[in-house]
Amino acid sequence: QVQLVESGGGLVQAGGSLRLSCAASGSIFSINDMAWYRQTPGKERAFVARITSGGISVYVDSVKGRFTISRDNAENKVYLQMNSLKPEDTAVYYCNAHIRTSTWTSQREYWGQGTQVTVSS
């Protein structure tokens, strides 16, 4: 069994910063890509950033230069440093990871429960 648990959300003023964390735990053999998505009411979950196990990262255009994704492979954690936050960044942020639970199983996609980020103007 694998769990992803996010933390670090909250309320911040526009221009401020937050750092989200996500810890993977359970029966983990290996973790490939880890990512962050976000969702606002009435909209589909949207990609924010992804990082490979080797540290290569990609971002959606709207957060480039403001957000930084990083990971700690030894701790099975992924982070999202969010700077210069804007009201339009308000959303529930979800951690995502592709995880193998043993050497003989294929990777599966896992999701965290989400953490609310609210940016006030």
mmCIF file of N, CA, C and O in Angstrom, residues 40-111:
data_model
loop_
_atom_site.group_PDB
_atom_site.id
_atom_site.type_symbol
_atom_site.label_atom_id
_atom_site.label_comp_id
_atom_site.label_asym_id
_atom_site.label_seq_id
_atom_site.Cartn_x
_atom_site.Cartn_y
_atom_site.Cartn_z
ATOM 1 N N THR A 40 -9.377 23.804 -9.554
ATOM 2 C CA THR A 40 -10.317 24.782 -9.007
ATOM 3 C C THR A 40 -11.727 24.264 -9.239
ATOM 4 O O THR A 40 -11.956 23.431 -10.127
ATOM 5 N N PRO A 41 -12.697 24.746 -8.460
ATOM 6 C CA PRO A 41 -14.069 24.234 -8.575
ATOM 7 C C PRO A 41 -14.606 24.348 -10.000
ATOM 8 O O PRO A 41 -14.471 25.393 -10.646
ATOM 9 N N GLY A 42 -15.186 23.259 -10.471
ATOM 10 C CA GLY A 42 -15.793 23.258 -11.790
ATOM 11 C C GLY A 42 -14.833 23.044 -12.942
ATOM 12 O O GLY A 42 -15.255 23.021 -14.100
ATOM 13 N N LYS A 43 -13.543 22.889 -12.622
ATOM 14 C CA LYS A 43 -12.551 22.690 -13.682
ATOM 15 C C LYS A 43 -11.831 21.366 -13.483
ATOM 16 O O LYS A 43 -11.794 20.811 -12.393
ATOM 17 N N GLU A 44 -11.228 20.888 -14.569
ATOM 18 C CA GLU A 44 -10.469 19.645 -14.485
ATOM 19 C C GLU A 44 -9.128 19.903 -13.803
ATOM 20 O O GLU A 44 -8.612 21.025 -13.797
ATOM 21 N N ARG A 45 -8.608 18.834 -13.245
ATOM 22 C CA ARG A 45 -7.281 18.910 -12.644
ATOM 23 C C ARG A 45 -6.260 19.249 -13.728
ATOM 24 O O ARG A 45 -6.272 18.639 -14.805
ATOM 25 N N ALA A 46 -5.366 20.188 -13.430
ATOM 26 C CA ALA A 46 -4.428 20.686 -14.436
ATOM 27 C C ALA A 46 -2.988 20.491 -13.986
ATOM 28 O O ALA A 46 -2.660 20.672 -12.809
ATOM 29 N N PHE A 47 -2.141 20.178 -14.943
ATOM 30 C CA PHE A 47 -0.724 19.977 -14.691
ATOM 31 C C PHE A 47 -0.053 21.284 -14.272
ATOM 32 O O PHE A 47 -0.318 22.336 -14.854
ATOM 33 N N VAL A 48 0.847 21.184 -13.289
ATOM 34 C CA VAL A 48 1.614 22.350 -12.862
ATOM 35 C C VAL A 48 3.108 22.144 -13.137
ATOM 36 O O VAL A 48 3.747 22.952 -13.793
ATOM 37 N N ALA A 49 3.651 21.041 -12.616
ATOM 38 C CA ALA A 49 5.083 20.792 -12.767
ATOM 39 C C ALA A 49 5.362 19.310 -12.569
ATOM 40 O O ALA A 49 4.620 18.617 -11.864
ATOM 41 N N ARG A 50 6.449 18.838 -13.209
ATOM 42 C CA ARG A 50 6.860 17.443 -13.085
ATOM 43 C C ARG A 50 8.366 17.384 -12.964
ATOM 44 O O ARG A 50 9.074 18.219 -13.536
ATOM 45 N N ILE A 51 8.862 16.390 -12.234
ATOM 46 C CA ILE A 51 10.302 16.177 -12.111
ATOM 47 C C ILE A 51 10.595 14.689 -12.219
ATOM 48 O O ILE A 51 9.912 13.853 -11.613
ATOM 49 N N THR A 52 11.591 14.361 -13.026
ATOM 50 C CA THR A 52 11.971 12.962 -13.188
ATOM 51 C C THR A 52 12.842 12.514 -12.021
ATOM 52 O O THR A 52 13.316 13.336 -11.224
ATOM 53 N N SER A 53 13.098 11.226 -11.949
ATOM 54 C CA SER A 53 13.966 10.716 -10.889
ATOM 55 C C SER A 53 15.382 11.257 -11.037
ATOM 56 O O SER A 53 16.128 11.327 -10.051
ATOM 57 N N GLY A 54 15.735 11.667 -12.249
ATOM 58 C CA GLY A 54 17.055 12.237 -12.497
ATOM 59 C C GLY A 54 17.120 13.737 -12.300
ATOM 60 O O GLY A 54 18.186 14.337 -12.465
ATOM 61 N N GLY A 55 15.974 14.341 -11.958
ATOM 62 C CA GLY A 55 15.983 15.767 -11.641
ATOM 63 C C GLY A 55 15.613 16.709 -12.773
ATOM 64 O O GLY A 55 15.710 17.926 -12.626
ATOM 65 N N ILE A 56 15.177 16.169 -13.892
ATOM 66 C CA ILE A 56 14.748 17.029 -15.001
ATOM 67 C C ILE A 56 13.318 17.489 -14.733
ATOM 68 O O ILE A 56 12.450 16.678 -14.429
ATOM 69 N N SER A 57 13.077 18.782 -14.856
ATOM 70 C CA SER A 57 11.776 19.334 -14.511
ATOM 71 C C SER A 57 11.146 20.059 -15.696
ATOM 72 O O SER A 57 11.853 20.586 -16.573
ATOM 73 N N VAL A 58 9.832 20.047 -15.707
ATOM 74 C CA VAL A 58 9.055 20.796 -16.693
ATOM 75 C C VAL A 58 7.920 21.492 -15.962
ATOM 76 O O VAL A 58 7.459 21.019 -14.920
ATOM 77 N N TYR A 59 7.485 22.623 -16.537
ATOM 78 C CA TYR A 59 6.460 23.442 -15.897
ATOM 79 C C TYR A 59 5.419 23.883 -16.922
ATOM 80 O O TYR A 59 5.725 24.057 -18.105
ATOM 81 N N VAL A 60 4.220 24.121 -16.429
ATOM 82 C CA VAL A 60 3.237 24.801 -17.254
ATOM 83 C C VAL A 60 3.687 26.249 -17.407
ATOM 84 O O VAL A 60 4.333 26.818 -16.507
ATOM 85 N N ASP A 61 3.383 26.854 -18.549
ATOM 86 C CA ASP A 61 3.903 28.191 -18.841
ATOM 87 C C ASP A 61 3.532 29.221 -17.769
ATOM 88 O O ASP A 61 4.322 30.115 -17.450
ATOM 89 N N SER A 62 2.352 29.092 -17.193
ATOM 90 C CA SER A 62 1.859 30.118 -16.275
ATOM 91 C C SER A 62 2.637 30.189 -14.963
ATOM 92 O O SER A 62 2.504 31.175 -14.230
ATOM 93 N N VAL A 63 3.433 29.185 -14.653
ATOM 94 C CA VAL A 63 4.191 29.204 -13.398
ATOM 95 C C VAL A 63 5.706 29.278 -13.616
ATOM 96 O O VAL A 63 6.463 29.371 -12.641
ATOM 97 N N LYS A 64 6.135 29.240 -14.857
ATOM 98 C CA LYS A 64 7.575 29.296 -15.143
ATOM 99 C C LYS A 64 8.179 30.563 -14.568
ATOM 100 O O LYS A 64 7.635 31.658 -14.728
ATOM 101 N N GLY A 65 9.314 30.400 -13.892
ATOM 102 C CA GLY A 65 9.991 31.540 -13.290
ATOM 103 C C GLY A 65 9.482 31.885 -11.905
ATOM 104 O O GLY A 65 10.096 32.693 -11.204
ATOM 105 N N ARG A 66 8.350 31.304 -11.497
ATOM 106 C CA ARG A 66 7.794 31.586 -10.174
ATOM 107 C C ARG A 66 7.807 30.347 -9.281
ATOM 108 O O ARG A 66 7.995 30.462 -8.075
ATOM 109 N N PHE A 67 7.559 29.178 -9.861
ATOM 110 C CA PHE A 67 7.496 27.931 -9.099
ATOM 111 C C PHE A 67 8.736 27.091 -9.390
ATOM 112 O O PHE A 67 9.259 27.101 -10.513
ATOM 113 N N THR A 68 9.175 26.346 -8.381
ATOM 114 C CA THR A 68 10.289 25.418 -8.546
ATOM 115 C C THR A 68 9.932 24.080 -7.916
ATOM 116 O O THR A 68 9.595 24.030 -6.728
ATOM 117 N N ILE A 69 10.027 23.036 -8.721
ATOM 118 C CA ILE A 69 9.792 21.685 -8.206
ATOM 119 C C ILE A 69 11.132 21.034 -7.898
ATOM 120 O O ILE A 69 12.109 21.225 -8.633
ATOM 121 N N SER A 70 11.186 20.305 -6.807
ATOM 122 C CA SER A 70 12.406 19.595 -6.432
ATOM 123 C C SER A 70 12.009 18.302 -5.724
ATOM 124 O O SER A 70 10.844 18.125 -5.356
ATOM 125 N N ARG A 71 12.977 17.423 -5.550
ATOM 126 C CA ARG A 71 12.659 16.159 -4.877
ATOM 127 C C ARG A 71 13.850 15.657 -4.082
ATOM 128 O O ARG A 71 15.003 16.001 -4.383
ATOM 129 N N ASP A 72 13.547 14.866 -3.093
ATOM 130 C CA ASP A 72 14.556 14.201 -2.281
ATOM 131 C C ASP A 72 14.325 12.707 -2.470
ATOM 132 O O ASP A 72 13.398 12.138 -1.885
ATOM 133 N N ASN A 73 15.139 12.085 -3.308
ATOM 134 C CA ASN A 73 14.922 10.674 -3.624
ATOM 135 C C ASN A 73 15.140 9.771 -2.404
ATOM 136 O O ASN A 73 14.488 8.744 -2.269
ATOM 137 N N ALA A 74 16.040 10.157 -1.539
ATOM 138 C CA ALA A 74 16.307 9.333 -0.360
ATOM 139 C C ALA A 74 15.119 9.326 0.599
ATOM 140 O O ALA A 74 14.881 8.341 1.295
ATOM 141 N N GLU A 75 14.391 10.451 0.628
ATOM 142 C CA GLU A 75 13.251 10.578 1.545
ATOM 143 C C GLU A 75 11.914 10.327 0.847
ATOM 144 O O GLU A 75 10.873 10.372 1.498
ATOM 145 N N ASN A 76 11.941 10.066 -0.453
ATOM 146 C CA ASN A 76 10.703 9.881 -1.227
ATOM 147 C C ASN A 76 9.772 11.083 -1.097
ATOM 148 O O ASN A 76 8.569 10.944 -0.849
ATOM 149 N N LYS A 77 10.350 12.263 -1.269
ATOM 150 C CA LYS A 77 9.574 13.493 -1.130
ATOM 151 C C LYS A 77 9.719 14.364 -2.372
ATOM 152 O O LYS A 77 10.743 14.340 -3.040
ATOM 153 N N VAL A 78 8.683 15.131 -2.628
ATOM 154 C CA VAL A 78 8.713 16.124 -3.689
ATOM 155 C C VAL A 78 8.196 17.432 -3.101
ATOM 156 O O VAL A 78 7.343 17.434 -2.209
ATOM 157 N N TYR A 79 8.746 18.524 -3.596
ATOM 158 C CA TYR A 79 8.409 19.847 -3.080
ATOM 159 C C TYR A 79 7.984 20.757 -4.237
ATOM 160 O O TYR A 79 8.373 20.550 -5.389
ATOM 161 N N LEU A 80 7.228 21.773 -3.885
ATOM 162 C CA LEU A 80 6.891 22.820 -4.843
ATOM 163 C C LEU A 80 7.056 24.160 -4.143
ATOM 164 O O LEU A 80 6.249 24.502 -3.266
ATOM 165 N N GLN A 81 8.108 24.863 -4.495
ATOM 166 C CA GLN A 81 8.325 26.213 -3.978
ATOM 167 C C GLN A 81 7.580 27.188 -4.873
ATOM 168 O O GLN A 81 7.855 27.255 -6.072
ATOM 169 N N MET A 82 6.653 27.916 -4.293
ATOM 170 C CA MET A 82 5.815 28.839 -5.065
ATOM 171 C C MET A 82 6.097 30.260 -4.608
ATOM 172 O O MET A 82 5.826 30.606 -3.444
ATOM 173 N N ASN A 83 6.634 31.058 -5.505
ATOM 174 C CA ASN A 83 6.951 32.461 -5.226
ATOM 175 C C ASN A 83 6.088 33.364 -6.091
ATOM 176 O O ASN A 83 5.503 32.922 -7.085
ATOM 177 N N SER A 84 6.036 34.625 -5.711
ATOM 178 C CA SER A 84 5.263 35.623 -6.469
ATOM 179 C C SER A 84 3.865 35.106 -6.770
ATOM 180 O O SER A 84 3.382 35.177 -7.906
ATOM 181 N N LEU A 85 3.224 34.612 -5.767
ATOM 182 C CA LEU A 85 1.907 33.998 -5.950
ATOM 183 C C LEU A 85 0.873 35.023 -6.398
ATOM 184 O O LEU A 85 0.907 36.195 -5.985
ATOM 185 N N LYS A 86 -0.046 34.559 -7.234
ATOM 186 C CA LYS A 86 -1.111 35.389 -7.772
ATOM 187 C C LYS A 86 -2.459 34.796 -7.363
ATOM 188 O O LYS A 86 -2.561 33.580 -7.118
ATOM 189 N N PRO A 87 -3.507 35.614 -7.319
ATOM 190 C CA PRO A 87 -4.834 35.070 -6.976
ATOM 191 C C PRO A 87 -5.248 33.905 -7.872
ATOM 192 O O PRO A 87 -5.922 32.979 -7.408
ATOM 193 N N GLU A 88 -4.820 33.929 -9.123
ATOM 194 C CA GLU A 88 -5.195 32.854 -10.039
ATOM 195 C C GLU A 88 -4.465 31.539 -9.738
ATOM 196 O O GLU A 88 -4.770 30.510 -10.354
ATOM 197 N N ASP A 89 -3.523 31.556 -8.804
ATOM 198 C CA ASP A 89 -2.878 30.318 -8.362
ATOM 199 C C ASP A 89 -3.723 29.602 -7.304
ATOM 200 O O ASP A 89 -3.390 28.475 -6.910
ATOM 201 N N THR A 90 -4.785 30.250 -6.851
ATOM 202 C CA THR A 90 -5.654 29.627 -5.864
ATOM 203 C C THR A 90 -6.251 28.335 -6.398
ATOM 204 O O THR A 90 -6.844 28.319 -7.481
ATOM 205 N N ALA A 91 -6.068 27.255 -5.656
ATOM 206 C CA ALA A 91 -6.540 25.943 -6.099
ATOM 207 C C ALA A 91 -6.236 24.913 -5.013
ATOM 208 O O ALA A 91 -5.511 25.205 -4.050
ATOM 209 N N VAL A 92 -6.773 23.739 -5.204
ATOM 210 C CA VAL A 92 -6.315 22.583 -4.431
ATOM 211 C C VAL A 92 -5.166 21.955 -5.212
ATOM 212 O O VAL A 92 -5.310 21.652 -6.406
ATOM 213 N N TYR A 93 -4.042 21.790 -4.552
ATOM 214 C CA TYR A 93 -2.841 21.251 -5.197
ATOM 215 C C TYR A 93 -2.681 19.773 -4.810
ATOM 216 O O TYR A 93 -2.754 19.414 -3.626
ATOM 217 N N TYR A 94 -2.463 18.957 -5.832
ATOM 218 C CA TYR A 94 -2.351 17.512 -5.649
ATOM 219 C C TYR A 94 -0.959 17.019 -6.042
ATOM 220 O O TYR A 94 -0.429 17.406 -7.085
ATOM 221 N N CYS A 95 -0.430 16.156 -5.219
ATOM 222 C CA CYS A 95 0.819 15.472 -5.509
ATOM 223 C C CYS A 95 0.514 14.226 -6.336
ATOM 224 O O CYS A 95 -0.498 13.544 -6.112
ATOM 225 N N ASN A 96 1.398 13.924 -7.261
ATOM 226 C CA ASN A 96 1.221 12.777 -8.158
ATOM 227 C C ASN A 96 2.566 12.075 -8.290
ATOM 228 O O ASN A 96 3.606 12.724 -8.377
ATOM 229 N N ALA A 97 2.529 10.749 -8.307
ATOM 230 C CA ALA A 97 3.781 10.004 -8.448
ATOM 231 C C ALA A 97 3.531 8.679 -9.155
ATOM 232 O O ALA A 97 2.469 8.057 -8.988
ATOM 233 N N HIS A 98 4.513 8.276 -9.945
ATOM 234 C CA HIS A 98 4.482 6.976 -10.615
ATOM 235 C C HIS A 98 5.424 6.051 -9.860
ATOM 236 O O HIS A 98 6.639 6.272 -9.847
ATOM 237 N N ILE A 99 4.845 5.034 -9.240
ATOM 238 C CA ILE A 99 5.567 4.226 -8.263
ATOM 239 C C ILE A 99 5.464 2.745 -8.594
ATOM 240 O O ILE A 99 4.402 2.253 -8.968
ATOM 241 N N ARG A 100 6.594 2.068 -8.456
ATOM 242 C CA ARG A 100 6.607 0.606 -8.505
ATOM 243 C C ARG A 100 6.717 0.081 -7.073
ATOM 244 O O ARG A 100 7.545 0.559 -6.294
ATOM 245 N N THR A 101 5.899 -0.904 -6.779
ATOM 246 C CA THR A 101 5.899 -1.446 -5.415
ATOM 247 C C THR A 101 6.763 -2.686 -5.280
ATOM 248 O O THR A 101 7.011 -3.167 -4.166
ATOM 249 N N SER A 102 7.226 -3.218 -6.399
ATOM 250 C CA SER A 102 8.153 -4.352 -6.351
ATOM 251 C C SER A 102 8.848 -4.450 -7.700
ATOM 252 O O SER A 102 8.459 -3.809 -8.674
ATOM 253 N N THR A 103 9.867 -5.284 -7.754
ATOM 254 C CA THR A 103 10.637 -5.424 -8.983
ATOM 255 C C THR A 103 9.837 -6.110 -10.080
ATOM 256 O O THR A 103 10.153 -5.980 -11.259
ATOM 257 N N TRP A 104 8.796 -6.859 -9.714
ATOM 258 C CA TRP A 104 8.031 -7.595 -10.718
ATOM 259 C C TRP A 104 6.701 -6.951 -11.057
ATOM 260 O O TRP A 104 5.866 -7.546 -11.740
ATOM 261 N N THR A 105 6.442 -5.722 -10.590
ATOM 262 C CA THR A 105 5.193 -5.042 -10.928
ATOM 263 C C THR A 105 5.477 -3.805 -11.756
ATOM 264 O O THR A 105 6.542 -3.183 -11.637
ATOM 265 N N SER A 106 4.518 -3.437 -12.585
ATOM 266 C CA SER A 106 4.633 -2.219 -13.362
ATOM 267 C C SER A 106 4.350 -1.007 -12.474
ATOM 268 O O SER A 106 3.737 -1.135 -11.418
ATOM 269 N N GLN A 107 4.768 0.142 -12.926
ATOM 270 C CA GLN A 107 4.493 1.331 -12.130
ATOM 271 C C GLN A 107 3.016 1.679 -12.189
ATOM 272 O O GLN A 107 2.337 1.401 -13.166
ATOM 273 N N ARG A 108 2.536 2.266 -11.112
ATOM 274 C CA ARG A 108 1.163 2.747 -11.019
ATOM 275 C C ARG A 108 1.198 4.217 -10.662
ATOM 276 O O ARG A 108 2.160 4.706 -10.075
ATOM 277 N N GLU A 109 0.105 4.891 -10.995
ATOM 278 C CA GLU A 109 -0.007 6.303 -10.680
ATOM 279 C C GLU A 109 -0.746 6.464 -9.350
ATOM 280 O O GLU A 109 -1.805 5.865 -9.136
ATOM 281 N N TYR A 110 -0.204 7.290 -8.484
ATOM 282 C CA TYR A 110 -0.810 7.550 -7.190
ATOM 283 C C TYR A 110 -1.039 9.049 -7.020
ATOM 284 O O TYR A 110 -0.291 9.874 -7.578
ATOM 285 N N TRP A 111 -2.057 9.366 -6.222
ATOM 286 C CA TRP A 111 -2.409 10.753 -5.949
ATOM 287 C C TRP A 111 -2.503 10.996 -4.445
ATOM 288 O O TRP A 111 -2.926 10.109 -3.690
#
